[in-house]
Amino acid sequence: MEKVADIASDIGEYIRLQRSNAKISLRQLSKLAGVSNPYLSQIERGVRKPSAEILQQIAKGLRISAEALYVQAGILDLPTGGPVGNAIRADTELTERQKQVLLDVYESFRRENAAAKPEQAAQAKNEDAASPKTEAAESKESA
């Protein structure tokens, strides 16, 4: 139960910080997001934990990514993938479903390659040990 309270408090603080940085009053954000002023105040104080739908409305009002609020609220895991993942998420030409499919495929390739690295290194080491090279061959390769 404490963890839920912590998440609600954290998301509330994050929203308040974003609102403050955007120089928007609580009342202005409540109008932009289409949520009541008292409800938004409760969210910011950590009294209420907003749904994903409310977070999306708040994100629109703040003009920030809904995903950023979802991560902060514990609804989504921290995004991975670096600049490629960020580019996919930022693409306005793709639907959310298309973005998710691309991210899933990309992450599966990354996991597959990461798993293959130790195997490839071990295989290369075994090949090097099995075929000793002469000094002349080694110096020729390094040149």
Coordinates of N, CA, C and O in Angstrom, one line a residue:
M1 N 0.8 -1.2 0.0 CA 0.0 0.0 0.0 C 0.9 1.3 0.0 O 0.5 2.2 -0.6
E2 N 2.0 1.2 0.7 CA 2.9 2.4 0.8 C 3.4 2.7 -0.6 O 3.6 3.8 -0.9
K3 N 3.7 1.6 -1.4 CA 4.3 1.8 -2.7 C 3.4 2.6 -3.6 O 3.8 3.5 -4.3
V4 N 2.1 2.3 -3.5 CA 1.1 3.0 -4.3 C 1.1 4.5 -3.9 O 1.0 5.4 -4.8
A5 N 1.1 4.7 -2.6 CA 1.2 6.1 -2.2 C 2.4 6.8 -2.6 O 2.4 8.0 -3.0
D6 N 3.5 6.1 -2.6 CA 4.8 6.7 -3.1 C 4.7 7.1 -4.6 O 5.1 8.1 -5.0
I7 N 4.1 6.1 -5.4 CA 4.0 6.4 -6.8 C 3.1 7.6 -7.1 O 3.4 8.5 -7.9
A8 N 2.0 7.7 -6.3 CA 1.0 8.8 -6.5 C 1.7 10.1 -6.1 O 1.6 11.1 -6.8
S9 N 2.5 10.1 -5.1 CA 3.2 11.2 -4.7 C 4.3 11.6 -5.7 O 4.4 12.8 -6.0
D10 N 5.0 10.6 -6.2 CA 6.1 10.9 -7.2 C 5.5 11.5 -8.5 O 6.0 12.5 -9.0
I11 N 4.4 10.9 -9.0 CA 3.8 11.4 -10.2 C 3.2 12.9 -10.0 O 3.3 13.7 -10.8
G12 N 2.7 13.1 -8.8 CA 2.1 14.4 -8.5 C 3.2 15.4 -8.4 O 3.1 16.5 -9.0
E13 N 4.4 15.1 -7.8 CA 5.5 16.0 -7.8 C 6.0 16.3 -9.2 O 6.4 17.4 -9.5
Y14 N 6.1 15.2 -10.0 CA 6.6 15.4 -11.4 C 5.6 16.3 -12.2 O 6.1 17.2 -12.9
I15 N 4.3 16.1 -12.0 CA 3.4 16.9 -12.8 C 3.5 18.4 -12.3 O 3.6 19.3 -13.1
R16 N 3.6 18.6 -11.0 CA 3.8 20.0 -10.5 C 5.1 20.6 -11.0 O 5.1 21.8 -11.4
L17 N 6.2 19.8 -11.1 CA 7.4 20.3 -11.6 C 7.3 20.7 -13.1 O 7.7 21.8 -13.5
Q18 N 6.7 19.8 -13.8 CA 6.5 20.1 -15.3 C 5.6 21.4 -15.5 O 5.8 22.2 -16.3
R19 N 4.5 21.5 -14.6 CA 3.6 22.6 -14.7 C 4.4 23.9 -14.4 O 4.3 24.9 -15.0
S20 N 5.2 23.8 -13.3 CA 6.0 25.0 -12.9 C 7.0 25.4 -14.0 O 7.1 26.6 -14.3
N21 N 7.6 24.4 -14.6 CA 8.6 24.7 -15.7 C 7.9 25.3 -16.9 O 8.5 26.2 -17.6
A22 N 6.7 24.9 -17.1 CA 5.9 25.4 -18.3 C 5.3 26.8 -17.9 O 4.6 27.4 -18.8
K23 N 5.4 27.2 -16.7 CA 4.8 28.4 -16.2 C 3.3 28.5 -16.4 O 2.7 29.5 -16.9
I24 N 2.6 27.4 -16.0 CA 1.2 27.2 -16.2 C 0.6 27.1 -14.8 O 1.1 26.4 -13.9
S25 N -0.4 27.8 -14.5 CA -1.1 27.7 -13.2 C -1.9 26.4 -13.1 O -2.2 25.8 -14.1
L26 N -2.2 26.0 -11.9 CA -3.0 24.8 -11.7 C -4.3 24.9 -12.4 O -4.8 24.0 -13.1
R27 N -4.9 26.1 -12.3 CA -6.2 26.4 -13.0 C -6.1 26.3 -14.5 O -6.9 25.7 -15.1
Q28 N -5.0 26.8 -15.0 CA -4.8 26.8 -16.5 C -4.7 25.3 -17.0 O -5.3 24.9 -17.9
L29 N -3.9 24.6 -16.2 CA -3.6 23.2 -16.6 C -4.9 22.4 -16.5 O -5.2 21.5 -17.3
S30 N -5.7 22.6 -15.5 CA -6.9 21.9 -15.3 C -7.9 22.1 -16.5 O -8.5 21.2 -17.0
K31 N -7.9 23.4 -17.0 CA -8.7 23.7 -18.2 C -8.1 23.0 -19.5 O -8.8 22.4 -20.3
L32 N -6.8 23.1 -19.6 CA -6.1 22.5 -20.8 C -6.3 21.0 -20.8 O -6.5 20.4 -21.9
A33 N -6.2 20.4 -19.6 CA -6.3 18.9 -19.6 C -7.7 18.4 -19.5 O -8.0 17.2 -19.6
G34 N -8.6 19.3 -19.2 CA -10.0 18.9 -19.1 C -10.3 18.1 -17.8 O -11.2 17.2 -17.8
V35 N -9.6 18.4 -16.7 CA -9.9 17.7 -15.4 C -10.2 18.8 -14.4 O -9.8 20.0 -14.6
S36 N -10.9 18.5 -13.4 CA -11.3 19.5 -12.4 C -10.1 20.0 -11.7 O -9.1 19.3 -11.4
N37 N -10.2 21.3 -11.3 CA -9.1 21.9 -10.5 C -8.8 21.1 -9.2 O -7.7 20.8 -8.9
P38 N -9.9 20.8 -8.4 CA -9.6 20.0 -7.2 C -9.0 18.7 -7.4 O -8.1 18.3 -6.7
Y39 N -9.4 18.0 -8.5 CA -8.8 16.7 -8.8 C -7.4 16.8 -9.1 O -6.5 16.0 -8.7
L40 N -7.0 17.8 -10.0 CA -5.6 18.0 -10.4 C -4.8 18.3 -9.1 O -3.7 17.8 -9.0
S41 N -5.3 19.1 -8.2 CA -4.6 19.5 -7.0 C -4.4 18.2 -6.2 O -3.3 18.1 -5.6
Q42 N -5.4 17.3 -6.1 CA -5.2 16.1 -5.3 C -4.1 15.2 -6.0 O -3.3 14.6 -5.2
I43 N -4.1 15.2 -7.3 CA -3.0 14.4 -8.0 C -1.7 15.0 -7.6 O -0.7 14.2 -7.3
E44 N -1.5 16.3 -7.7 CA -0.2 16.9 -7.4 C 0.2 16.7 -6.0 O 1.4 16.6 -5.7
R45 N -0.7 16.7 -5.1 CA -0.4 16.5 -3.7 C -0.2 15.0 -3.3 O 0.2 14.7 -2.2
G46 N -0.4 14.1 -4.3 CA -0.2 12.7 -4.0 C -1.4 12.0 -3.4 O -1.3 10.8 -2.9
V47 N -2.5 12.7 -3.3 CA -3.7 12.1 -2.6 C -4.4 11.1 -3.6 O -4.9 10.1 -3.1
R48 N -4.3 11.4 -4.9 CA -5.0 10.6 -5.9 C -3.9 10.1 -6.9 O -3.0 10.8 -7.2
K49 N -4.1 8.8 -7.3 CA -3.3 8.3 -8.4 C -4.1 8.3 -9.7 O -5.1 7.6 -9.8
P50 N -3.7 9.1 -10.7 CA -4.5 9.2 -11.9 C -4.4 8.0 -12.8 O -3.4 7.3 -12.8
S51 N -5.5 7.8 -13.5 CA -5.5 6.7 -14.5 C -4.6 7.1 -15.7 O -4.2 8.3 -15.9
A52 N -4.4 6.1 -16.6 CA -3.6 6.4 -17.8 C -4.3 7.4 -18.7 O -3.6 8.3 -19.3
E53 N -5.6 7.4 -18.7 CA -6.4 8.3 -19.5 C -6.2 9.8 -19.0 O -6.0 10.7 -19.8
I54 N -6.3 9.9 -17.7 CA -6.1 11.3 -17.1 C -4.7 11.7 -17.3 O -4.4 12.9 -17.6
L55 N -3.7 10.8 -17.2 CA -2.3 11.2 -17.4 C -2.1 11.7 -18.9 O -1.4 12.6 -19.1
Q56 N -2.8 11.0 -19.8 CA -2.7 11.4 -21.2 C -3.2 12.8 -21.4 O -2.6 13.7 -22.1
Q57 N -4.3 13.1 -20.7 CA -4.9 14.5 -20.8 C -4.0 15.5 -20.2 O -3.8 16.6 -20.8
I58 N -3.4 15.2 -19.1 CA -2.5 16.1 -18.4 C -1.3 16.3 -19.3 O -0.8 17.4 -19.5
A59 N -0.8 15.2 -19.9 CA 0.4 15.4 -20.8 C 0.1 16.3 -22.0 O 0.9 17.1 -22.3
K60 N -1.1 16.2 -22.5 CA -1.5 17.1 -23.6 C -1.5 18.5 -23.1 O -1.0 19.4 -23.8
G61 N -2.1 18.7 -22.0 CA -2.1 20.1 -21.4 C -0.7 20.7 -21.1 O -0.5 21.9 -21.3
L62 N 0.2 19.8 -20.7 CA 1.6 20.2 -20.5 C 2.4 20.3 -21.7 O 3.6 20.7 -21.7
R63 N 1.9 19.7 -22.8 CA 2.6 19.5 -24.1 C 3.9 18.7 -23.9 O 5.0 19.1 -24.3
I64 N 3.8 17.6 -23.1 CA 4.9 16.7 -23.0 C 4.4 15.3 -23.4 O 3.2 15.1 -23.6
S65 N 5.3 14.4 -23.5 CA 4.9 13.0 -23.9 C 4.1 12.3 -22.8 O 4.5 12.4 -21.6
A66 N 3.0 11.7 -23.2 CA 2.3 10.9 -22.2 C 3.1 9.8 -21.7 O 3.0 9.4 -20.5
E67 N 4.0 9.3 -22.5 CA 4.9 8.2 -22.1 C 5.7 8.6 -20.9 O 6.0 7.8 -20.0
A68 N 6.2 9.8 -20.9 CA 7.0 10.3 -19.8 C 6.2 10.2 -18.5 O 6.7 9.8 -17.5
L69 N 4.9 10.6 -18.6 CA 4.1 10.5 -17.4 C 3.8 9.0 -17.0 O 3.8 8.7 -15.8
Y70 N 3.6 8.2 -18.0 CA 3.4 6.8 -17.7 C 4.6 6.1 -17.0 O 4.4 5.3 -16.1
V71 N 5.8 6.5 -17.5 CA 7.0 5.9 -16.9 C 7.1 6.4 -15.4 O 7.3 5.7 -14.5
Q72 N 6.8 7.7 -15.2 CA 6.9 8.3 -13.9 C 5.8 7.7 -13.0 O 6.1 7.5 -11.8
A73 N 4.7 7.3 -13.5 CA 3.6 6.7 -12.7 C 3.8 5.3 -12.5 O 3.0 4.6 -11.8
G74 N 4.8 4.7 -13.1 CA 5.0 3.2 -13.0 C 4.1 2.4 -13.9 O 4.0 1.2 -13.7
I75 N 3.4 3.0 -14.9 CA 2.6 2.3 -15.8 C 3.4 1.6 -16.9 O 3.1 0.5 -17.3
L76 N 4.5 2.3 -17.3 CA 5.4 1.8 -18.3 C 6.8 1.7 -17.7 O 7.1 2.5 -16.8
D77 N 7.6 0.7 -18.2 CA 9.0 0.7 -17.8 C 9.7 1.8 -18.5 O 9.3 2.2 -19.6
L78 N 10.9 2.1 -18.0 CA 11.7 3.1 -18.6 C 12.1 2.7 -20.0 O 12.5 1.5 -20.2
P79 N 11.9 3.5 -21.0 CA 12.1 3.1 -22.4 C 13.6 2.8 -22.6 O 14.5 3.4 -22.0
T80 N 13.8 1.8 -23.5 CA 15.2 1.4 -23.9 C 15.3 1.6 -25.3 O 14.4 2.0 -26.0
G81 N 16.5 1.5 -25.8 CA 16.7 1.5 -27.3 C 17.5 2.8 -27.7 O 17.8 2.9 -28.9
G82 N 17.7 3.7 -26.8 CA 18.5 4.9 -27.2 C 17.9 5.7 -28.3 O 16.7 5.8 -28.3
P83 N 18.7 6.2 -29.2 CA 18.2 7.1 -30.2 C 17.3 6.5 -31.2 O 16.3 7.1 -31.7
V84 N 17.4 5.2 -31.4 CA 16.5 4.5 -32.3 C 15.1 4.4 -31.7 O 14.1 4.8 -32.4
G85 N 15.1 4.0 -30.5 CA 13.8 3.9 -29.8 C 13.1 5.3 -29.7 O 11.9 5.4 -29.9
N86 N 13.9 6.3 -29.4 CA 13.4 7.6 -29.3 C 12.8 8.1 -30.6 O 11.8 8.8 -30.7
A87 N 13.5 7.8 -31.7 CA 13.1 8.2 -33.0 C 11.7 7.5 -33.4 O 10.8 8.2 -33.9
I88 N 11.6 6.3 -33.0 CA 10.4 5.6 -33.3 C 9.3 6.2 -32.5 O 8.2 6.4 -33.1
R89 N 9.5 6.4 -31.2 CA 8.4 7.0 -30.4 C 8.0 8.4 -30.8 O 6.9 8.8 -30.7
A90 N 9.0 9.1 -31.4 CA 8.7 10.5 -31.8 C 8.0 10.6 -33.2 O 7.5 11.7 -33.5
D91 N 8.0 9.6 -33.9 CA 7.5 9.6 -35.3 C 6.0 9.8 -35.3 O 5.2 9.0 -34.8
T92 N 5.5 10.9 -35.8 CA 4.1 11.3 -35.8 C 3.3 10.6 -36.9 O 2.1 10.6 -36.9
E93 N 4.0 10.0 -37.8 CA 3.4 9.3 -39.0 C 2.9 7.9 -38.6 O 2.2 7.3 -39.3
L94 N 3.4 7.4 -37.5 CA 3.0 6.0 -37.1 C 2.0 6.0 -36.0 O 1.9 6.9 -35.2
T95 N 1.2 5.0 -36.0 CA 0.2 4.8 -34.9 C 0.9 4.3 -33.7 O 2.0 3.7 -33.8
E96 N 0.3 4.3 -32.5 CA 0.9 3.8 -31.3 C 1.2 2.3 -31.5 O 2.2 1.8 -31.0
R97 N 0.3 1.6 -32.1 CA 0.4 0.2 -32.3 C 1.6 -0.1 -33.2 O 2.4 -1.0 -32.9
Q98 N 1.8 0.6 -34.3 CA 2.9 0.4 -35.2 C 4.2 0.7 -34.4 O 5.2 0.0 -34.6
K99 N 4.2 1.8 -33.6 CA 5.4 2.1 -32.9 C 5.8 1.0 -31.9 O 7.0 0.6 -31.8
Q100 N 4.8 0.4 -31.3 CA 5.1 -0.7 -30.3 C 5.6 -1.9 -31.0 O 6.5 -2.5 -30.5
V101 N 5.0 -2.2 -32.2 CA 5.5 -3.4 -32.9 C 7.0 -3.2 -33.3 O 7.8 -4.1 -33.2
L102 N 7.3 -2.0 -33.9 CA 8.7 -1.7 -34.3 C 9.6 -1.8 -33.1 O 10.7 -2.4 -33.2
L103 N 9.2 -1.2 -31.9 CA 10.1 -1.3 -30.7 C 10.3 -2.7 -30.3 O 11.4 -3.1 -29.9
D104 N 9.2 -3.5 -30.3 CA 9.3 -4.9 -29.9 C 10.3 -5.7 -30.8 O 11.2 -6.4 -30.3
V105 N 10.2 -5.5 -32.1 CA 11.1 -6.1 -33.1 C 12.5 -5.7 -32.8 O 13.5 -6.5 -32.7
Y106 N 12.7 -4.4 -32.7 CA 14.1 -3.8 -32.5 C 14.7 -4.4 -31.2 O 15.8 -4.8 -31.2
E107 N 13.9 -4.4 -30.1 CA 14.4 -4.9 -28.8 C 14.7 -6.4 -28.9 O 15.7 -6.9 -28.3
S108 N 13.9 -7.2 -29.7 CA 14.2 -8.6 -29.8 C 15.5 -8.8 -30.6 O 16.3 -9.7 -30.2
F109 N 15.8 -8.0 -31.6 CA 17.1 -8.1 -32.3 C 18.2 -7.7 -31.4 O 19.3 -8.4 -31.4
R110 N 18.1 -6.7 -30.5 CA 19.1 -6.3 -29.6 C 19.4 -7.4 -28.6 O 20.6 -7.7 -28.3
R111 N 18.3 -8.1 -28.1 CA 18.5 -9.2 -27.1 C 19.2 -10.4 -27.8 O 20.1 -11.0 -27.2
E112 N 18.8 -10.7 -29.0 CA 19.4 -11.8 -29.8 C 20.9 -11.6 -30.0 O 21.7 -12.4 -29.8
N113 N 21.2 -10.3 -30.4 CA 22.6 -10.0 -30.6 C 23.5 -10.0 -29.4 O 24.6 -10.4 -29.3
A114 N 22.9 -9.5 -28.3 CA 23.6 -9.5 -27.0 C 23.8 -11.0 -26.5 O 24.9 -11.3 -26.0
A115 N 22.9 -11.8 -26.7 CA 23.0 -13.2 -26.3 C 24.1 -13.9 -27.2 O 24.8 -14.8 -26.8
A116 N 24.2 -13.5 -28.5 CA 25.1 -14.1 -29.4 C 26.6 -13.7 -29.2 O 27.5 -14.4 -29.5
K117 N 26.8 -12.5 -28.6 CA 28.1 -12.0 -28.4 C 29.0 -12.9 -27.6 O 30.1 -13.2 -28.0
P118 N 28.6 -13.4 -26.4 CA 29.5 -14.4 -25.7 C 29.8 -15.6 -26.5 O 30.9 -16.1 -26.4
E119 N 28.8 -16.1 -27.2 CA 29.0 -17.3 -28.0 C 30.0 -17.1 -29.1 O 30.9 -17.9 -29.3
Q120 N 29.9 -15.9 -29.8 CA 30.8 -15.5 -30.8 C 32.2 -15.4 -30.3 O 33.2 -15.8 -30.9
A121 N 32.3 -14.8 -29.1 CA 33.7 -14.5 -28.5 C 34.3 -15.9 -28.2 O 35.5 -16.1 -28.4
A122 N 33.5 -16.8 -27.6 CA 34.0 -18.1 -27.2 C 34.4 -18.9 -28.5 O 35.5 -19.5 -28.5
Q123 N 33.6 -18.8 -29.5 CA 33.9 -19.5 -30.8 C 35.2 -18.9 -31.4 O 36.1 -19.7 -31.8
A124 N 35.4 -17.6 -31.4 CA 36.6 -17.0 -32.0 C 37.8 -17.4 -31.2 O 38.9 -17.7 -31.7
K125 N 37.7 -17.5 -29.8 CA 38.8 -17.9 -29.0 C 39.2 -19.3 -29.3 O 40.4 -19.6 -29.3
N126 N 38.2 -20.2 -29.4 CA 38.5 -21.6 -29.7 C 39.1 -21.7 -31.1 O 40.0 -22.6 -31.3
E127 N 38.7 -21.0 -32.1 CA 39.3 -21.0 -33.4 C 40.8 -20.5 -33.4 O 41.6 -21.1 -34.0
D128 N 41.0 -19.5 -32.6 CA 42.4 -19.0 -32.5 C 43.3 -20.0 -31.8 O 44.4 -20.2 -32.2
A129 N 42.8 -20.7 -30.8 CA 43.6 -21.7 -30.1 C 43.8 -22.9 -30.9 O 44.9 -23.5 -30.8
A130 N 42.9 -23.2 -31.8 CA 43.0 -24.4 -32.6 C 44.0 -24.2 -33.8 O 44.5 -25.2 -34.3
S131 N 44.2 -23.0 -34.3 CA 45.1 -22.8 -35.4 C 46.2 -21.8 -35.0 O 46.0 -20.6 -35.2
P132 N 47.3 -22.4 -34.5 CA 48.4 -21.5 -34.1 C 49.0 -20.9 -35.4 O 49.2 -21.5 -36.4
K133 N 49.3 -19.6 -35.3 CA 49.9 -18.9 -36.5 C 51.4 -18.7 -36.3 O 51.8 -18.6 -35.2
T134 N 52.0 -18.6 -37.4 CA 53.5 -18.3 -37.3 C 53.6 -16.8 -37.1 O 52.7 -16.0 -37.3
E135 N 54.8 -16.4 -36.6 CA 55.1 -15.0 -36.4 C 55.0 -14.2 -37.7 O 54.5 -13.1 -37.7
A136 N 55.4 -14.8 -38.8 CA 55.3 -14.1 -40.1 C 53.9 -13.9 -40.5 O 53.6 -12.8 -41.0
A137 N 53.0 -14.9 -40.3 CA 51.6 -14.7 -40.6 C 51.0 -13.6 -39.8 O 50.2 -12.8 -40.3
E138 N 51.3 -13.6 -38.5 CA 50.7 -12.6 -37.6 C 51.1 -11.2 -37.9 O 50.4 -10.3 -37.9
S139 N 52.4 -11.0 -38.2 CA 52.9 -9.7 -38.5 C 52.4 -9.2 -39.9 O 52.1 -8.1 -40.1
K140 N 52.1 -10.2 -40.8 CA 51.5 -9.8 -42.1 C 50.1 -9.3 -41.9 O 49.7 -8.4 -42.5
E141 N 49.3 -10.0 -41.0 CA 47.9 -9.6 -40.7 C 47.9 -8.3 -40.0 O 47.0 -7.5 -40.3
S142 N 48.8 -8.0 -39.1 CA 48.7 -6.7 -38.4 C 49.2 -5.5 -39.3 O 48.9 -4.4 -39.0
A143 N 49.8 -5.8 -40.4 CA 50.3 -4.7 -41.3 C 49.2 -4.2 -42.2 O 48.2 -4.5 -42.4

